[in-house]
Short mmCIF file of C-alpha atoms and ligand atoms in Angstrom, two decimals:
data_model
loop_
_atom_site.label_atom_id
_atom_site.label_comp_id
_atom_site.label_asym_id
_atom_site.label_seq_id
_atom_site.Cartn_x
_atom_site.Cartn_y
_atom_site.Cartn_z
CA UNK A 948 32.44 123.11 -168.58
CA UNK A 949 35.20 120.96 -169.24
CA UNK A 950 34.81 119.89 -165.21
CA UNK A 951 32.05 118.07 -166.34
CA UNK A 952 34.20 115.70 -168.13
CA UNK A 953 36.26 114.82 -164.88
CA UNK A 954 34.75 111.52 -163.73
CA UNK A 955 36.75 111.36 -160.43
CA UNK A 956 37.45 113.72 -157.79
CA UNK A 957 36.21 116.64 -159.61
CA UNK A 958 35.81 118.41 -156.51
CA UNK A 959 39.07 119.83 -155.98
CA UNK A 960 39.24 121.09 -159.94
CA UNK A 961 38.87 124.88 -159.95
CA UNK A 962 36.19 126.06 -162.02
CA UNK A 963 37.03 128.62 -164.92
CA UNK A 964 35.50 131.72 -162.55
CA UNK A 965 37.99 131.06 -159.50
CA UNK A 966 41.21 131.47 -162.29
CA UNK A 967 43.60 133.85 -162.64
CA UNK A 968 43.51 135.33 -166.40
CA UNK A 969 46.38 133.52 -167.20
CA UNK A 970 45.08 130.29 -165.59
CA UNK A 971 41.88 131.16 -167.58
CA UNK A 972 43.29 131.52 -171.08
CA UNK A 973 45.60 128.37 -170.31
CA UNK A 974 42.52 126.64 -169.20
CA UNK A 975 40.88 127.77 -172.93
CA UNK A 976 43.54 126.73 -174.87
CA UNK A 977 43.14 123.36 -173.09
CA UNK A 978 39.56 122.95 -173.93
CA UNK A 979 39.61 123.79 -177.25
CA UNK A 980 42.69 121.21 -177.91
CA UNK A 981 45.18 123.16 -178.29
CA UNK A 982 49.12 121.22 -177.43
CA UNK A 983 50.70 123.20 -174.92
CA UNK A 984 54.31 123.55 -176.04
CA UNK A 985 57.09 124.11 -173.72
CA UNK A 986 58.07 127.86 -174.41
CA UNK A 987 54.20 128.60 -173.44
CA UNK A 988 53.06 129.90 -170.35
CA UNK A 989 51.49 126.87 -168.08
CA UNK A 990 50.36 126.73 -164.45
CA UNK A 991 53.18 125.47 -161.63
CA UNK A 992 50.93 122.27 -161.13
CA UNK A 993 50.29 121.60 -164.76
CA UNK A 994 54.26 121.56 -165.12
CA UNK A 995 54.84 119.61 -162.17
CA UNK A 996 52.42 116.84 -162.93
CA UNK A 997 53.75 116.30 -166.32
CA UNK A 998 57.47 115.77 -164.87
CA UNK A 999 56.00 113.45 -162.29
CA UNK A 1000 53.78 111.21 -164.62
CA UNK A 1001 56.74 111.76 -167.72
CA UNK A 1002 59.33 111.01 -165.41
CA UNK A 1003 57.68 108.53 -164.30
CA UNK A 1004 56.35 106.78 -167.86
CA UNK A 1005 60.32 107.47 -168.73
CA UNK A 1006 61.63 104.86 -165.13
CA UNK A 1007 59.29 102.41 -165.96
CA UNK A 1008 60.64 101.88 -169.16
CA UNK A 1009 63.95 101.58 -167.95
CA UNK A 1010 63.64 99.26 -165.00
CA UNK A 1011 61.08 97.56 -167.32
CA UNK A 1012 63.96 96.27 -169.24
CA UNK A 1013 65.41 94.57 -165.98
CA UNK A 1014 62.90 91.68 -166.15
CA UNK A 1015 63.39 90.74 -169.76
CA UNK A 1016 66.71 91.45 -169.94
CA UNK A 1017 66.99 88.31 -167.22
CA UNK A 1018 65.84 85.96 -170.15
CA UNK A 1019 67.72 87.44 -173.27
CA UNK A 1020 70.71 84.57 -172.64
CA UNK A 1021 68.15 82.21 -172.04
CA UNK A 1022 66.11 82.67 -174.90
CA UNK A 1023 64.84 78.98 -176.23
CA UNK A 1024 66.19 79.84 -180.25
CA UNK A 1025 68.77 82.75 -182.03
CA UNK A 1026 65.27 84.03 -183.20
CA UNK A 1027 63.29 84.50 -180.04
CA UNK A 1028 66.61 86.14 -178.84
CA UNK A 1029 67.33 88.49 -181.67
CA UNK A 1030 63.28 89.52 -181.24
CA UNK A 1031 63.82 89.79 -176.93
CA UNK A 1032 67.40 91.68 -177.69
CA UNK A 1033 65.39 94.51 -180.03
CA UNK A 1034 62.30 94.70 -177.97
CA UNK A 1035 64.67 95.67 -175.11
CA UNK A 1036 67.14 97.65 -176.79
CA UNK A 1037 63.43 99.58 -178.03
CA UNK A 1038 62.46 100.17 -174.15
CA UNK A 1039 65.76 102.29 -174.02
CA UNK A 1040 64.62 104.12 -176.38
CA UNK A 1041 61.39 104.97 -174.99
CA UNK A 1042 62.98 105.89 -172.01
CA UNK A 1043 65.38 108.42 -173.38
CA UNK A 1044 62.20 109.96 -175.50
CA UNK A 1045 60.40 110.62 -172.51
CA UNK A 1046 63.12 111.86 -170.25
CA UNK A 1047 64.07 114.59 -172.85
CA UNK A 1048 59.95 115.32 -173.21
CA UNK A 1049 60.67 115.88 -169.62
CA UNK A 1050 63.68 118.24 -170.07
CA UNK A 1051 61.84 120.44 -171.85
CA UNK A 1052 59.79 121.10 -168.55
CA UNK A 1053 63.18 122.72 -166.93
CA UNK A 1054 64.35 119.02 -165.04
CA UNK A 1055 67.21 117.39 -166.28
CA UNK A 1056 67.58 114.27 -166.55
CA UNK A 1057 70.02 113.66 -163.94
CA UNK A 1058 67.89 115.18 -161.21
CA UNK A 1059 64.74 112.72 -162.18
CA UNK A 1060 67.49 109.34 -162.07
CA UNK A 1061 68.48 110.94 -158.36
CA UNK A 1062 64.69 111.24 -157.21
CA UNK A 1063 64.08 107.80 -158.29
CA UNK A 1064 67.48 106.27 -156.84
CA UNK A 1065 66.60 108.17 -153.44
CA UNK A 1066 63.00 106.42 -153.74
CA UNK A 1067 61.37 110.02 -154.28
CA UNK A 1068 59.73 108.61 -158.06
CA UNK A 1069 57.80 105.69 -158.30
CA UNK A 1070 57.82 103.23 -161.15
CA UNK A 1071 55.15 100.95 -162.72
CA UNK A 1072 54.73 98.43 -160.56
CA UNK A 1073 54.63 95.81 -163.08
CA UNK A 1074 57.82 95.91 -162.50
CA UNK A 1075 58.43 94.73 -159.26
CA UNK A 1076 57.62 91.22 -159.79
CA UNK A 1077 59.93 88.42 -161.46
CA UNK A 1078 59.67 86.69 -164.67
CA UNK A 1079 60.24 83.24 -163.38
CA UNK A 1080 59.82 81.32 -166.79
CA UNK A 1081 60.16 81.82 -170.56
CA UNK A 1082 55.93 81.67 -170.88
CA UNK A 1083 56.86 84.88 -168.58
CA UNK A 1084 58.26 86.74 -171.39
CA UNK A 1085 55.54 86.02 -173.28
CA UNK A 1086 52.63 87.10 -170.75
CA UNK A 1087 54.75 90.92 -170.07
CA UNK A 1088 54.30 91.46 -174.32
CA UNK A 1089 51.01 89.73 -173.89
CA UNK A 1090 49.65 91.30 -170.94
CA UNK A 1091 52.21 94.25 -169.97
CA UNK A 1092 52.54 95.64 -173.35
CA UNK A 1093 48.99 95.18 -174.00
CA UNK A 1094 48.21 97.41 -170.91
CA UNK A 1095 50.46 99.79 -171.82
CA UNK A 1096 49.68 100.81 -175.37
CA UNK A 1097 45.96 100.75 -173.78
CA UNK A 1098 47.07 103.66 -171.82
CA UNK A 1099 49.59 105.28 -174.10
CA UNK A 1100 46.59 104.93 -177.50
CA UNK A 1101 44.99 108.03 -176.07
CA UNK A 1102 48.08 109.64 -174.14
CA UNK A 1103 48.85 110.40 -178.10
CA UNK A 1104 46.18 113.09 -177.43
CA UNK A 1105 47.76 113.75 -174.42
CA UNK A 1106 47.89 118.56 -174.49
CA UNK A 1107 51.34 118.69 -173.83
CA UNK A 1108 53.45 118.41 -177.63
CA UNK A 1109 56.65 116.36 -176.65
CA UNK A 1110 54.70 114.13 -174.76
CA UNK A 1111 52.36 113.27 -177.24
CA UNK A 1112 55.09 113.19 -180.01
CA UNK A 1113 56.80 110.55 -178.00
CA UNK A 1114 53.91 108.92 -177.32
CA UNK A 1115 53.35 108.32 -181.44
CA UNK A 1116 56.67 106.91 -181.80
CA UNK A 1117 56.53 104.62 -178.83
CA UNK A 1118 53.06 103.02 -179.67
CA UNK A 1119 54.37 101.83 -182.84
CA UNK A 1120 56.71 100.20 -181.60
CA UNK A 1121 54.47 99.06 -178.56
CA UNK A 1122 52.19 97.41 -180.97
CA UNK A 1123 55.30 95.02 -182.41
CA UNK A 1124 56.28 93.95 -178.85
CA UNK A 1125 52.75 92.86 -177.24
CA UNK A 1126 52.44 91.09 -180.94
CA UNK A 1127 55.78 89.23 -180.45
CA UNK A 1128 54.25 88.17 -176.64
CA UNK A 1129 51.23 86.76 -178.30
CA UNK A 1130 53.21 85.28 -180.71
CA UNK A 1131 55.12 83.18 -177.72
CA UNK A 1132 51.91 82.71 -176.14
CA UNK A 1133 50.48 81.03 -178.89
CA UNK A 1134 53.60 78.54 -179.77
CA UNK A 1135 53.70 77.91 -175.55
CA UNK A 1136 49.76 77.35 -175.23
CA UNK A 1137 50.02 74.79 -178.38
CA UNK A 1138 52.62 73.30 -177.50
CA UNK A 1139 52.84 70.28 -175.14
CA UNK A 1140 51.24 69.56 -171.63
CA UNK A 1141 54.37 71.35 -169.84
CA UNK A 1142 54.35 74.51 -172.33
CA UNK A 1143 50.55 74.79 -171.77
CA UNK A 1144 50.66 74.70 -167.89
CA UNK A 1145 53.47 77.27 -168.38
CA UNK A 1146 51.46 79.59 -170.50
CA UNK A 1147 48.71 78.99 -167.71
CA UNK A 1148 51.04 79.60 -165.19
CA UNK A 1149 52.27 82.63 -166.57
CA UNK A 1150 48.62 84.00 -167.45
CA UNK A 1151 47.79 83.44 -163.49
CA UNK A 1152 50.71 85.30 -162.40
CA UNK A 1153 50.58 87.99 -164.45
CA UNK A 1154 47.04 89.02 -164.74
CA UNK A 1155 45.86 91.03 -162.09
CA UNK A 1156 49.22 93.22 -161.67
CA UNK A 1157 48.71 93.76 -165.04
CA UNK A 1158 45.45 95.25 -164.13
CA UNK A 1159 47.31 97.13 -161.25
CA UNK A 1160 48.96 99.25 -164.13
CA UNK A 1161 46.33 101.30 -164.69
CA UNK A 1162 46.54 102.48 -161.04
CA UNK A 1163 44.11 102.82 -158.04
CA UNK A 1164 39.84 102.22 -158.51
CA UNK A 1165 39.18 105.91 -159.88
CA UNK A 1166 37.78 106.56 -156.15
CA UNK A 1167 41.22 106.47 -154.93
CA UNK A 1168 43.05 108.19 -157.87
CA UNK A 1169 44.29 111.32 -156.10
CA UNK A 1170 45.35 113.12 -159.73
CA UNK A 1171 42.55 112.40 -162.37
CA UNK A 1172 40.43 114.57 -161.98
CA UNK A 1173 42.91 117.50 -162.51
CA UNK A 1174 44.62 115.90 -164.92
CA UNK A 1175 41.80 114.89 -167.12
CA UNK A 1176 40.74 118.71 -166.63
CA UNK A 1177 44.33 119.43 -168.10
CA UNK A 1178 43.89 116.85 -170.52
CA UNK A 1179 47.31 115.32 -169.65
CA UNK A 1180 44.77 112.16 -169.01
CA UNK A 1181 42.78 111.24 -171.48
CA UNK A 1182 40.72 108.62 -169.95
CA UNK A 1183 40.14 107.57 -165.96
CA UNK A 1184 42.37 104.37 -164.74
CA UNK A 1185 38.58 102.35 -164.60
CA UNK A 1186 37.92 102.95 -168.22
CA UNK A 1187 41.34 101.51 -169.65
CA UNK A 1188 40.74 98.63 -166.62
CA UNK A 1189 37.39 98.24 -167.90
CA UNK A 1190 38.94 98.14 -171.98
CA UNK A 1191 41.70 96.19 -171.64
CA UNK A 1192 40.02 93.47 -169.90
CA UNK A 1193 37.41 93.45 -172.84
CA UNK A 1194 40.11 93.25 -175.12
CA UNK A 1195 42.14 90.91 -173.30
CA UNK A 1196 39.52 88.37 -172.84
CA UNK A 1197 38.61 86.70 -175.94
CA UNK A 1198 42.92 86.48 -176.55
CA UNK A 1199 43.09 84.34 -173.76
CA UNK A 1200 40.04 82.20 -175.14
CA UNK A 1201 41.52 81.87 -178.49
CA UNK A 1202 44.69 80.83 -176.69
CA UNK A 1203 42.78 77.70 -174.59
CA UNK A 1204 44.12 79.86 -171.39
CA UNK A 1205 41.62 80.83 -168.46
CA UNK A 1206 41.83 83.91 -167.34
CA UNK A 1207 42.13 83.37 -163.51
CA UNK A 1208 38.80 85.15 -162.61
CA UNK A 1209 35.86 83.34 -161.24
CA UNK A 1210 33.67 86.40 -161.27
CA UNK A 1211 34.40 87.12 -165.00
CA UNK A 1212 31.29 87.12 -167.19
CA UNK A 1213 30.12 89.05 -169.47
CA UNK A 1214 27.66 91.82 -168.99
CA UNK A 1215 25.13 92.58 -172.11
CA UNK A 1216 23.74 95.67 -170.20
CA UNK A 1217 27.46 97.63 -169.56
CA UNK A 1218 28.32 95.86 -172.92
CA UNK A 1219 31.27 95.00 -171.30
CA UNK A 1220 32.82 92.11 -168.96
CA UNK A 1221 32.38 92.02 -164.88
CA UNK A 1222 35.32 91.04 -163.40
CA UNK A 1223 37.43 91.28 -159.82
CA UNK A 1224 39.30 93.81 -158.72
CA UNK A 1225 43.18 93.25 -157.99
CA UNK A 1226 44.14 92.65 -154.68
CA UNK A 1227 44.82 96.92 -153.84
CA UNK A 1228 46.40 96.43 -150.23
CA UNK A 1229 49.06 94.42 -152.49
CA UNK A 1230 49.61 97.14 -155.12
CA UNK A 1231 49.77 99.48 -152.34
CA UNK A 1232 52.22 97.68 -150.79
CA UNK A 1233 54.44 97.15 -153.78
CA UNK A 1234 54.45 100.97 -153.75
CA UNK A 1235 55.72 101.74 -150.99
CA UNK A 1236 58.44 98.75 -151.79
CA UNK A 1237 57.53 95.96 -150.25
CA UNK A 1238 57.39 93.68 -153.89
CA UNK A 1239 58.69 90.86 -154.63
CA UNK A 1240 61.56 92.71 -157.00
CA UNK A 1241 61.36 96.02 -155.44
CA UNK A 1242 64.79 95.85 -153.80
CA UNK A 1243 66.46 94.14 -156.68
CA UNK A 1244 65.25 96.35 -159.11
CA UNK A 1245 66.47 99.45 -157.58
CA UNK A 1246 69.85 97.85 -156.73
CA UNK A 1247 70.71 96.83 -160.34
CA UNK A 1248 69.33 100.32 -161.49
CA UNK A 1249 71.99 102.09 -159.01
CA UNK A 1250 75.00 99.80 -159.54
CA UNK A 1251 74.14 100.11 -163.70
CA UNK A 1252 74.18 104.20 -163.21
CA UNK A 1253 77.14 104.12 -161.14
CA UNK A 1254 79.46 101.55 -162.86
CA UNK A 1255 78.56 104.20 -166.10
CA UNK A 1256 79.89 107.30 -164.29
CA UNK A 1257 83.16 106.88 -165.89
CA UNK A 1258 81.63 107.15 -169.42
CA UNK A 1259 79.06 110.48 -168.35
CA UNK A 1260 82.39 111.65 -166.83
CA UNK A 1261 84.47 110.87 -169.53
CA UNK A 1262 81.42 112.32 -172.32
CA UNK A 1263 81.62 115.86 -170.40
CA UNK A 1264 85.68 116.35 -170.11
CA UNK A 1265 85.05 116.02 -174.50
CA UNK A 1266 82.34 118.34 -174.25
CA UNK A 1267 84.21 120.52 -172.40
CA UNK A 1268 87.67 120.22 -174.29
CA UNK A 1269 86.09 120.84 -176.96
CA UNK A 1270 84.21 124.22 -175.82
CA UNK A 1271 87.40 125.53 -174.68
CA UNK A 1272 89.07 124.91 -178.01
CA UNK A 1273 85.95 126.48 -180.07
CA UNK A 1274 85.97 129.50 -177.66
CA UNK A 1275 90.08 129.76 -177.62
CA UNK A 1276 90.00 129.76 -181.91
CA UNK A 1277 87.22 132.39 -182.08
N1 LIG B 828 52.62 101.77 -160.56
O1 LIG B 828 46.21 109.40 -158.84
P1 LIG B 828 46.71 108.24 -159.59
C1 LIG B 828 55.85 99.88 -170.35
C2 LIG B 828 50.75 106.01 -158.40
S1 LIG B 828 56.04 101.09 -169.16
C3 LIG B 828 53.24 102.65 -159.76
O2 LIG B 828 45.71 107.43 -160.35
P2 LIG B 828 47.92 109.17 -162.07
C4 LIG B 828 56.85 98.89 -170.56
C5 LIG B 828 50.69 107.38 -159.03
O3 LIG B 828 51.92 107.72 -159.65
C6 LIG B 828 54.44 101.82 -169.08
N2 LIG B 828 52.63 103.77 -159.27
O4 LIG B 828 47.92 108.71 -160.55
C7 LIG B 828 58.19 99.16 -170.29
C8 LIG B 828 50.35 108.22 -157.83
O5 LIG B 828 51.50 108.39 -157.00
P3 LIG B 828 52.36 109.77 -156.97
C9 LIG B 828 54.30 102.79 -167.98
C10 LIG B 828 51.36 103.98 -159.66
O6 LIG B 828 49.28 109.64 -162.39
C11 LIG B 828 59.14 98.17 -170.42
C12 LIG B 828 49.40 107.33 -157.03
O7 LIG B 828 49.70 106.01 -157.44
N3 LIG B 828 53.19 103.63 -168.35
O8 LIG B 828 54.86 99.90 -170.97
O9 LIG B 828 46.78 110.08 -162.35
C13 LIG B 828 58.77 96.88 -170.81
C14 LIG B 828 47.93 107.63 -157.28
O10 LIG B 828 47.52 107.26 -158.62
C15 LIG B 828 50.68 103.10 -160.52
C16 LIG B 828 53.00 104.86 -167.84
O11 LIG B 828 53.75 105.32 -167.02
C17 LIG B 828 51.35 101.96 -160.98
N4 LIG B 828 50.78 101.06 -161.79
O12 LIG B 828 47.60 107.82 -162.89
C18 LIG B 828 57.44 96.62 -171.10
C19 LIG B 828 51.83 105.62 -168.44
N5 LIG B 828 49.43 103.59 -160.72
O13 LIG B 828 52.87 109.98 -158.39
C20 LIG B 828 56.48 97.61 -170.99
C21 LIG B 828 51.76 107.06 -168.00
C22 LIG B 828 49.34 104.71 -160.00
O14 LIG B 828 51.43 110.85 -156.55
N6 LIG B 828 51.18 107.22 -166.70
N7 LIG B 828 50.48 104.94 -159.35
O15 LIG B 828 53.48 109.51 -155.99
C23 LIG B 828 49.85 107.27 -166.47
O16 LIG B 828 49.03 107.13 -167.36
C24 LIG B 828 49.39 107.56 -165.06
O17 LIG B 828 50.48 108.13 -164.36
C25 LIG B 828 48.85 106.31 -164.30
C26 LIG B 828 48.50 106.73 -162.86
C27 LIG B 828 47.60 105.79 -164.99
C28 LIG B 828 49.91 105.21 -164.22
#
């Protein structure tokens, strides 16, 4: 029954008759919403596609430091800066939640930094593309953030425990940062004529990779359907498109900003608006690399985790003093 909830690609997801007994009662324990802790049995694929989309939530929080980070010496006042500094300082964090959610799946974290240093992981794409102006730091809270907690609202519900614990903490603290992106929206889009064209600017640049977060049309999304089954999804990419667009909207009205859409209108039947679809040879092609920032971003990630070998290095000869000294006393 619970294939009946898959929107996309449903398909391929085994019915509850072609399982193993195991698979069966896993599949149960699912549907009646049970968490799935790591100690419990779980199906190879349901394991491997929580480290790929955990390991994968966990990168894009780290590279997604790299493009604010450019702006925390440039930050117009001490405030704004003190605000940028936490908000960044908080994406650490996130990281480090998720790749120890991951860890309890049997990776460590050192094997998930190699597969995305040897291009084997992806990264949101978001990522990939430069924040040329301060208005920039506000449309990534704005826009980025906002996209983000759409996604990571339900992932709370997500079945497997450690992810969804993480996901509590982090959505908390999501809320504060797309806040603190309004909030320099608003003081840019009131500002003067320059300010406003920047918060325009910004808002044009910004809007339909921001889309491109919640990944492919659900036609194309190769890992829905099973996941949704699993409930490791919650919703299908199309409905958070669909929400976060309706949300997003009347923000940009209040702010005087036009969304850069000339199909966008609203539609009383869907109770929801219409609106065009991001340019998806483009997202494709930021996967596979070719982005503006994909080369950058992967450089500064490498040289960061190499120039820190001494410390990991220097962290493990302690550890390891230390066990031999416990171990010699006993
Ligand atoms: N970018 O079958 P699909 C943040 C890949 S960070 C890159 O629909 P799925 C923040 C997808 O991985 C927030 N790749 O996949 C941090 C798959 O390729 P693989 C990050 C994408 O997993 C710092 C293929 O396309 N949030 O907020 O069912 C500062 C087919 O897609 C993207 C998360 O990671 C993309 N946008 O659904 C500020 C949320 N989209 O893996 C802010 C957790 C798709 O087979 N992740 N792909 O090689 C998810 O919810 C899901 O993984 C996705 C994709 C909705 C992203």
């Amino acid at each position: 029954m619970y294939a009946q909830m898959v929107k996309t690609d449903s398909s391929k997801v085994r019915d509850l008759s072609e399982m193993t007994d195991e698979e069966r009662a896993f599949q149960e324990r699912i549907d009646r919403g049970e968490k799935i802790e790591p100690t419990d049995w779980m199906p190879d694929g349901y394991r491997k596609t929580l480290i790929r989309q955990i390991g994968q939530h966990a990168h894009s929080e780290i590279v997604g430091q790299l493009p604010e980070g450019n702006w925390i010496t440039r930050a117009p006042t001490l405030e704004r800066k003190a605000i940028l500094l936490a908000k960044v300082q908080d994406e650490a964090g996130h990281g480090l939640y998720l790749y120890c959610a991951a860890e309890t799946l049997g990776v460590s974290r050192d094997e998930l930094i190699e597969l995305l240093h040897a291009g084997k992981m992806k990264y949101s794409s978001i990522f990939n593309y430069p924040t040329l102006t301060w208005a920039d730091i506000g449309a990534v809270g704005w826009l980025v953030d906002g996209a983000a907690i759409m996604n990571q609202v339900p992932l709370q519900r997500t079945s497997f425990g450690p992810y969804s614990r993480a996901m509590v903490r982090i959505c908390k603290e999501e809320s504060f940062h797309q806040r603190q992106g309004f909030d320099i929206m608003m003081k840019m889009a009131n500002g003067n004529s320059a300010q406003r064209h920047m918060a325009q600017d910004a808002l044009n640049r910004f809007w339909y990779p921001s889309l491109m977060m919640f990944g492919p049309s659900d036609k194309e999304s190769v890992h829905s359907a099973q996941s949704m089954a699993w409930k490791i999804k919650i919703n299908t990419n199309d409905e958070l498109r669909q929400k976060f667009v309706d949300q997003t909207v009347p923000q940009a009205e209040y702010l005087g900003l036009t969304v850069p859409d000339e199909n966008l209108e609203w539609n009383e039947d869907k109770g929801g608006y219409d609106f065009s679809e991001p340019d998806w040879t483009e997202f494709f092609e930021v996967l596979k690399g070719n982005g503006p920032c994909n080369r950058e971003r992967m450089e500064a990630r490498v040289k960061a985790w190499d120039d820190g070998a001494w410390v990991r290095d220097g962290l493990m000869a302690h550890a390891e003093k230390r066990h031999a000294s416990r171990t010699a006393a006993e």
